[in-house]
XYZ file of C-alpha atoms in Angstrom:
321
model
C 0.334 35.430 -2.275
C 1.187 36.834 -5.560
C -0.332 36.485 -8.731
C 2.712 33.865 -10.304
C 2.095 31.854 -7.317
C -1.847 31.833 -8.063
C -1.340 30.982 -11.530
C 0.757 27.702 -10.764
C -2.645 26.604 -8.619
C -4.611 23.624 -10.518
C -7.472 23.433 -9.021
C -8.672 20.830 -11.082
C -6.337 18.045 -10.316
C -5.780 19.412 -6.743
C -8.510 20.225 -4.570
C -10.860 19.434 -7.381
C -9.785 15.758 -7.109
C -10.438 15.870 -3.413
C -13.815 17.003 -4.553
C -14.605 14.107 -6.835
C -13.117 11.671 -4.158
C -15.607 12.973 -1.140
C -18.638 12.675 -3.757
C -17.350 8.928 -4.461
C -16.294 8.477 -0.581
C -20.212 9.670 -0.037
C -21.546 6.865 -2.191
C -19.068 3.810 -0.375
C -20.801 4.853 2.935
C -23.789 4.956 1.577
C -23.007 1.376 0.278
C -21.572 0.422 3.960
C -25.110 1.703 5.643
C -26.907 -0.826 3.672
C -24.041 -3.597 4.486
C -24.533 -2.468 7.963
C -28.562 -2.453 7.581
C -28.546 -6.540 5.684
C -25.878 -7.486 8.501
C -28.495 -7.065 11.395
C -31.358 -7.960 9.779
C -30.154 -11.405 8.800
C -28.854 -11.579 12.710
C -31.805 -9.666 14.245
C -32.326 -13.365 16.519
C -28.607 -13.209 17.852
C -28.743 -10.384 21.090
C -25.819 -8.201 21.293
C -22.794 -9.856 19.729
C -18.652 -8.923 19.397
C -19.205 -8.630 15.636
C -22.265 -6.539 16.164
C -20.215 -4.276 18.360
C -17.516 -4.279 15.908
C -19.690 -3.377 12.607
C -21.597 -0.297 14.910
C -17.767 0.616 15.671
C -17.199 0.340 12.624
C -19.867 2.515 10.894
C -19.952 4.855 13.702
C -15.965 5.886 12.730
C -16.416 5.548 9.093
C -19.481 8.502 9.519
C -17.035 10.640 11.180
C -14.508 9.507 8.291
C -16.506 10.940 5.946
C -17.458 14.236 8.364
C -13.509 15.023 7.987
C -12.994 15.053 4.848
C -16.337 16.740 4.183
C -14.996 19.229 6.690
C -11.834 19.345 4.884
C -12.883 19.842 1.296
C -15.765 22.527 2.785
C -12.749 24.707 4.351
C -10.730 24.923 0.881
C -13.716 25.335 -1.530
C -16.465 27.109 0.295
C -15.364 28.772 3.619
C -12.288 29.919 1.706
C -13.448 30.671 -1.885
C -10.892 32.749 -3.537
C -8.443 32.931 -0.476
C -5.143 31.336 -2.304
C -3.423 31.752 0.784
C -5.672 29.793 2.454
C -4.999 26.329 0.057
C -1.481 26.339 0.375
C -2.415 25.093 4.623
C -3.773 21.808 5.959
C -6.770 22.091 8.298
C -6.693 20.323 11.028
C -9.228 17.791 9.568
C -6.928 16.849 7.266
C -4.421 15.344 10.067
C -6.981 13.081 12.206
C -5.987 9.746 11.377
C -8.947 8.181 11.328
C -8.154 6.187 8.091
C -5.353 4.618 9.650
C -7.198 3.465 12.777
C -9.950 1.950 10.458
C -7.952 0.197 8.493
C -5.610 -1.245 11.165
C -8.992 -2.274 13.096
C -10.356 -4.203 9.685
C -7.004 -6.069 8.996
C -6.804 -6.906 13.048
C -10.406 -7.939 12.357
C -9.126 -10.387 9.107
C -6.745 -11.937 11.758
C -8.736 -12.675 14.191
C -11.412 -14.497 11.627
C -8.778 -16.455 10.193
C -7.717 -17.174 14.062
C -10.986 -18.371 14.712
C -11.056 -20.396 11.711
C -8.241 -22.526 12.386
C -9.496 -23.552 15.245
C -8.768 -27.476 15.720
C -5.772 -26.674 13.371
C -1.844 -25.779 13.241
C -1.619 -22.288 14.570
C 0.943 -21.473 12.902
C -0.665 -19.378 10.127
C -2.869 -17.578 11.961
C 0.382 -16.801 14.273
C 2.100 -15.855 11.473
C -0.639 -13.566 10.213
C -1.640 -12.128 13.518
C 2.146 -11.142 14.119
C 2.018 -9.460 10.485
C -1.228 -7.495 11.469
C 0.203 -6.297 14.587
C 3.732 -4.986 12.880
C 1.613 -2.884 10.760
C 1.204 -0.091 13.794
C 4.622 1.120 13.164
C 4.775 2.376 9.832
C 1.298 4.021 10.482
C 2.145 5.906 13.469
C 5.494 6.637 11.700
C 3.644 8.091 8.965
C 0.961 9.586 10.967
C 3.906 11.672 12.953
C 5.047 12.509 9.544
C 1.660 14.296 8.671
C 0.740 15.593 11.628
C 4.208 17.439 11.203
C 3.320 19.153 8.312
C 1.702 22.814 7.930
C 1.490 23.213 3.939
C 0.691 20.920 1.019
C 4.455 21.427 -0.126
C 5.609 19.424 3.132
C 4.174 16.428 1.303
C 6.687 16.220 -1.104
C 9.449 15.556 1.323
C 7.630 12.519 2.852
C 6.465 10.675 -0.058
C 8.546 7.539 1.614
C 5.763 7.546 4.098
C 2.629 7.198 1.439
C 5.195 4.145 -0.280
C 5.602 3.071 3.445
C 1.977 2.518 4.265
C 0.435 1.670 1.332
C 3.082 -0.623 0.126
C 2.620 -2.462 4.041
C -1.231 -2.465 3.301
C -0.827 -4.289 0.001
C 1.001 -6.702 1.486
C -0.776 -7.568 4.396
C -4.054 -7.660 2.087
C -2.101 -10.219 0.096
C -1.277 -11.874 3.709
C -4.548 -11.829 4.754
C -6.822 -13.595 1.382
C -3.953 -15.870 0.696
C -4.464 -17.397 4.313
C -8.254 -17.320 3.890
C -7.941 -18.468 1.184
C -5.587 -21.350 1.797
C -7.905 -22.213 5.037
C -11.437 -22.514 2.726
C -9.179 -24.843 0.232
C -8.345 -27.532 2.449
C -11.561 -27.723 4.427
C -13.533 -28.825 0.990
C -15.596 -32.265 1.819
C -16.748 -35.029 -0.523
C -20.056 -33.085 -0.977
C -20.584 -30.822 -4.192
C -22.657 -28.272 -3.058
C -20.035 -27.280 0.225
C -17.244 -27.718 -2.359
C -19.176 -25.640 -4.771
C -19.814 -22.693 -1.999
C -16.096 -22.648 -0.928
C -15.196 -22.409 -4.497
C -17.285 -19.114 -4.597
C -16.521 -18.180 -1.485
C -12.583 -18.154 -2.373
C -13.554 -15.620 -5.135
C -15.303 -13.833 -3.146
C -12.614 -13.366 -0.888
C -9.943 -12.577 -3.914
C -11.824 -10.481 -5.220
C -12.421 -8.310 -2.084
C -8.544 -8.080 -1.889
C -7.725 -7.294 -4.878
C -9.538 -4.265 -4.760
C -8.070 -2.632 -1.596
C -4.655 -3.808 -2.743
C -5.690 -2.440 -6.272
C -6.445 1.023 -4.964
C -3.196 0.601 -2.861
C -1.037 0.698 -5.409
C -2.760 3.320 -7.667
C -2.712 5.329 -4.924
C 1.520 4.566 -4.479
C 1.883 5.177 -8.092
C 0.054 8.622 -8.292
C 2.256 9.645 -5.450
C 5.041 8.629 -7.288
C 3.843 10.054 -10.854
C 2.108 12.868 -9.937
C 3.461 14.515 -6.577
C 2.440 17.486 -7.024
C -1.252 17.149 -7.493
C -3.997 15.500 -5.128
C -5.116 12.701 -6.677
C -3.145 10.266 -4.573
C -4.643 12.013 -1.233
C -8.195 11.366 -3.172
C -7.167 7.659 -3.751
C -6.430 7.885 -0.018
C -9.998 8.813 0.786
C -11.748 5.865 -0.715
C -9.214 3.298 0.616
C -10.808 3.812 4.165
C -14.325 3.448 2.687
C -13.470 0.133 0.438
C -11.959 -1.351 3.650
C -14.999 -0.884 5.617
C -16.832 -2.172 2.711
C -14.859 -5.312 2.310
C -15.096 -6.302 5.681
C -19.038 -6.017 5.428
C -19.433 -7.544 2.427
C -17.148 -10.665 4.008
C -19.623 -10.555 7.223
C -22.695 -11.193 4.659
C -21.260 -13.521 2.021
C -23.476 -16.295 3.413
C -26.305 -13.599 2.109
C -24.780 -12.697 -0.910
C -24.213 -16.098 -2.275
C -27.159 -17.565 -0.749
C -29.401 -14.556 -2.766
C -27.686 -15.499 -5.717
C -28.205 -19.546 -5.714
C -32.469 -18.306 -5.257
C -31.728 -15.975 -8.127
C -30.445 -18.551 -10.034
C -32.531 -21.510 -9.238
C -36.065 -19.396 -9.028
C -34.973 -16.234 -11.481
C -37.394 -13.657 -9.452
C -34.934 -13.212 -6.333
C -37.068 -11.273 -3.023
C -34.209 -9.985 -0.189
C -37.246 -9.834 2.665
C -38.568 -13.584 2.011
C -35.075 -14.139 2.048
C -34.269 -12.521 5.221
C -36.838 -14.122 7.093
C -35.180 -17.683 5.547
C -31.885 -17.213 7.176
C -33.221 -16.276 10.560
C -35.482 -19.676 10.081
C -32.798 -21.754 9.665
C -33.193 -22.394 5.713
C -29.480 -21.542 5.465
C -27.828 -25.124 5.237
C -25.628 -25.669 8.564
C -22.455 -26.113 7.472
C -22.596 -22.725 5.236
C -23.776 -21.098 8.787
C -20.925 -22.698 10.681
C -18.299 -21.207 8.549
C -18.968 -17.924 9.451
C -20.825 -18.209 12.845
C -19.844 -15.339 15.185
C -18.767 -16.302 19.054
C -22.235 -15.794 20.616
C -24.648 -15.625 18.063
C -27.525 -18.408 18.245
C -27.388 -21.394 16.405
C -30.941 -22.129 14.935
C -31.659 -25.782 14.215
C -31.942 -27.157 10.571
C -34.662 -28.564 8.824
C -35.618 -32.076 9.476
C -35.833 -32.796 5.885
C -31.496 -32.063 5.709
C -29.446 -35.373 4.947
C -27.999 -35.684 9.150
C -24.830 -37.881 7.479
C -23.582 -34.255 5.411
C -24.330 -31.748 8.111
C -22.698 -34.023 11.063
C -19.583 -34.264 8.811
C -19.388 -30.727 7.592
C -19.892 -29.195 11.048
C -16.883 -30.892 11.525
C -15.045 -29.263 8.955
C -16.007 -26.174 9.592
C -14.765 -23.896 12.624
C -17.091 -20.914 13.846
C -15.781 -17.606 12.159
């Protein structure tokens, strides 16, 4: 390649930003271990579970995630230092669509939580939803043809629609997705403060876990947009994959997060392995368990000393999730 070509190389905001994403990407797995870690340890009691399959799925493709683009950024920086010729070409790592299959398993994941939720309900929202979900598959395998079509970096420019495409889909189905959870916590509040109190958080908990992958959505369709030329959008692509995963783990242990938080608050010295051992004794009240029971997990029984008018009624309420 000849020298003019070399010169119109930035390195910085090219592979440079794919550099800086991997190093973040690193850290949001390293985040998702410990997600992973807190999720069976506050369901060590329950035997082998769907949503214990799901999370070891889960982690077990995000690790080879984070292997690609590893790979990936390894080829262009180390394997071929100084070999110009050599960044204009996508590696084959680059074209595994991994991301795509882990996000379209988290948001079929979403659906089928807010199916089980509305159980005893009008199915017509998680219908809706679940038919939303499942329309997604076509613009990713669109756009996944679209990739695995191209040979150089340059190619990228000509399908641009596809990055809109997806992440403009992905947005709106994260929208979808904590607007109906959101909508389903709302109306099963009771006459009791403290479940009314929990749902509240609970709802912005579950905002604010949207937000962010719809966030990095659309900075990710605006650097396209911007800045085509450059690979900070493609960066912005890698940590997508790793806030999904993330998300989805940190909605699995909510009833931890917000139960550590009420001991912080009430005691101000907060201990996660006293903690631990509480929710697997059944200190968790039971109508905060029932809202996000999983289909085979073991229900322990409460505490004798529990009012048995406000957990009868908010089992009630409450569907298993």
């Amino acid at each position: 390649m000849s020298s003019s070509t070399q010169d119109h190389i930035d390195l910085g905001n090219t592979f440079g930003a794919l550099f800086i994403a991997v190093i973040i990407a690193a850290v949001l797995f390293g985040l998702s271990n410990v997600q992973a870690f807190l999720y069976f340890q506050t369901h060590r009691g329950t035997g082998i579970s769907f949503h214990k399959l799901v999370v070891i799925w889960l982690w077990i493709f995000d690790a080879l995630h984070l292997a690609l683009i590893v790979h990936c950024v390894y080829y262009y920086l180390v394997t071929n230092y100084a070999n110009i010729s050599a960044l204009t070409e996508i590696v084959w790592s680059f074209k595994i669509a991994i991301d795509a299959i882990l996000i379209y398993v988290v948001q079929l994941m979403y659906a089928y939580r807010i199916w089980i939720f509305s159980k005893g309900r009008s199915r017509a929202l998680p219908i809706t939803v679940s038919i939303v979900v499942l329309l997604v598959v076509v613009p990713a395998i669109v756009a996944t043809w679209s990739v695995y079509r191209c040979h150089v970096f340059m190619d990228f420019i000509g399908i641009a629609w596809a990055t809109f495409m997806v992440f403009a889909t992905i947005t709106f189905v994260d929208l979808v997705i904590a607007s109906s959870l959101c909508y389903l916590l709302a109306t099963s509040r009771t006459g009791f403060s403290s479940t009314n109190s929990f749902l509240a958080k609970l709802m912005a908990y579950t905002l604010n876990t949207g937000c962010l992958t719809s966030i990095t959505s659309l900075s990710a369709i605006i650097t396209c947009a911007v800045m085509p030329r450059n690979f900070i959008f493609l960066g912005i692509e890698f940590l997508v994959t790793k806030l999904y995963v993330n998300s989805f783990l940190a909605l699995l242990n909510a009833p931890y997060y917000l139960q550590a938080g009420a001991d912080t608050m009430h005691h101000g010295v907060y201990r996660p392995e006293l903690h631990i051992k509480a929710l697997q004794d059944g200190e968790l009240p039971a109508s905060r368990k029932s809202i996000f029971k999983h289909p085979g997990d073991i229900v322990h029984p409460t505490r004798s000393d529990q009012k048995p008018i406000e957990v009868t009624v908010e089992m009630d309420s409450f569907t298993s999730m």
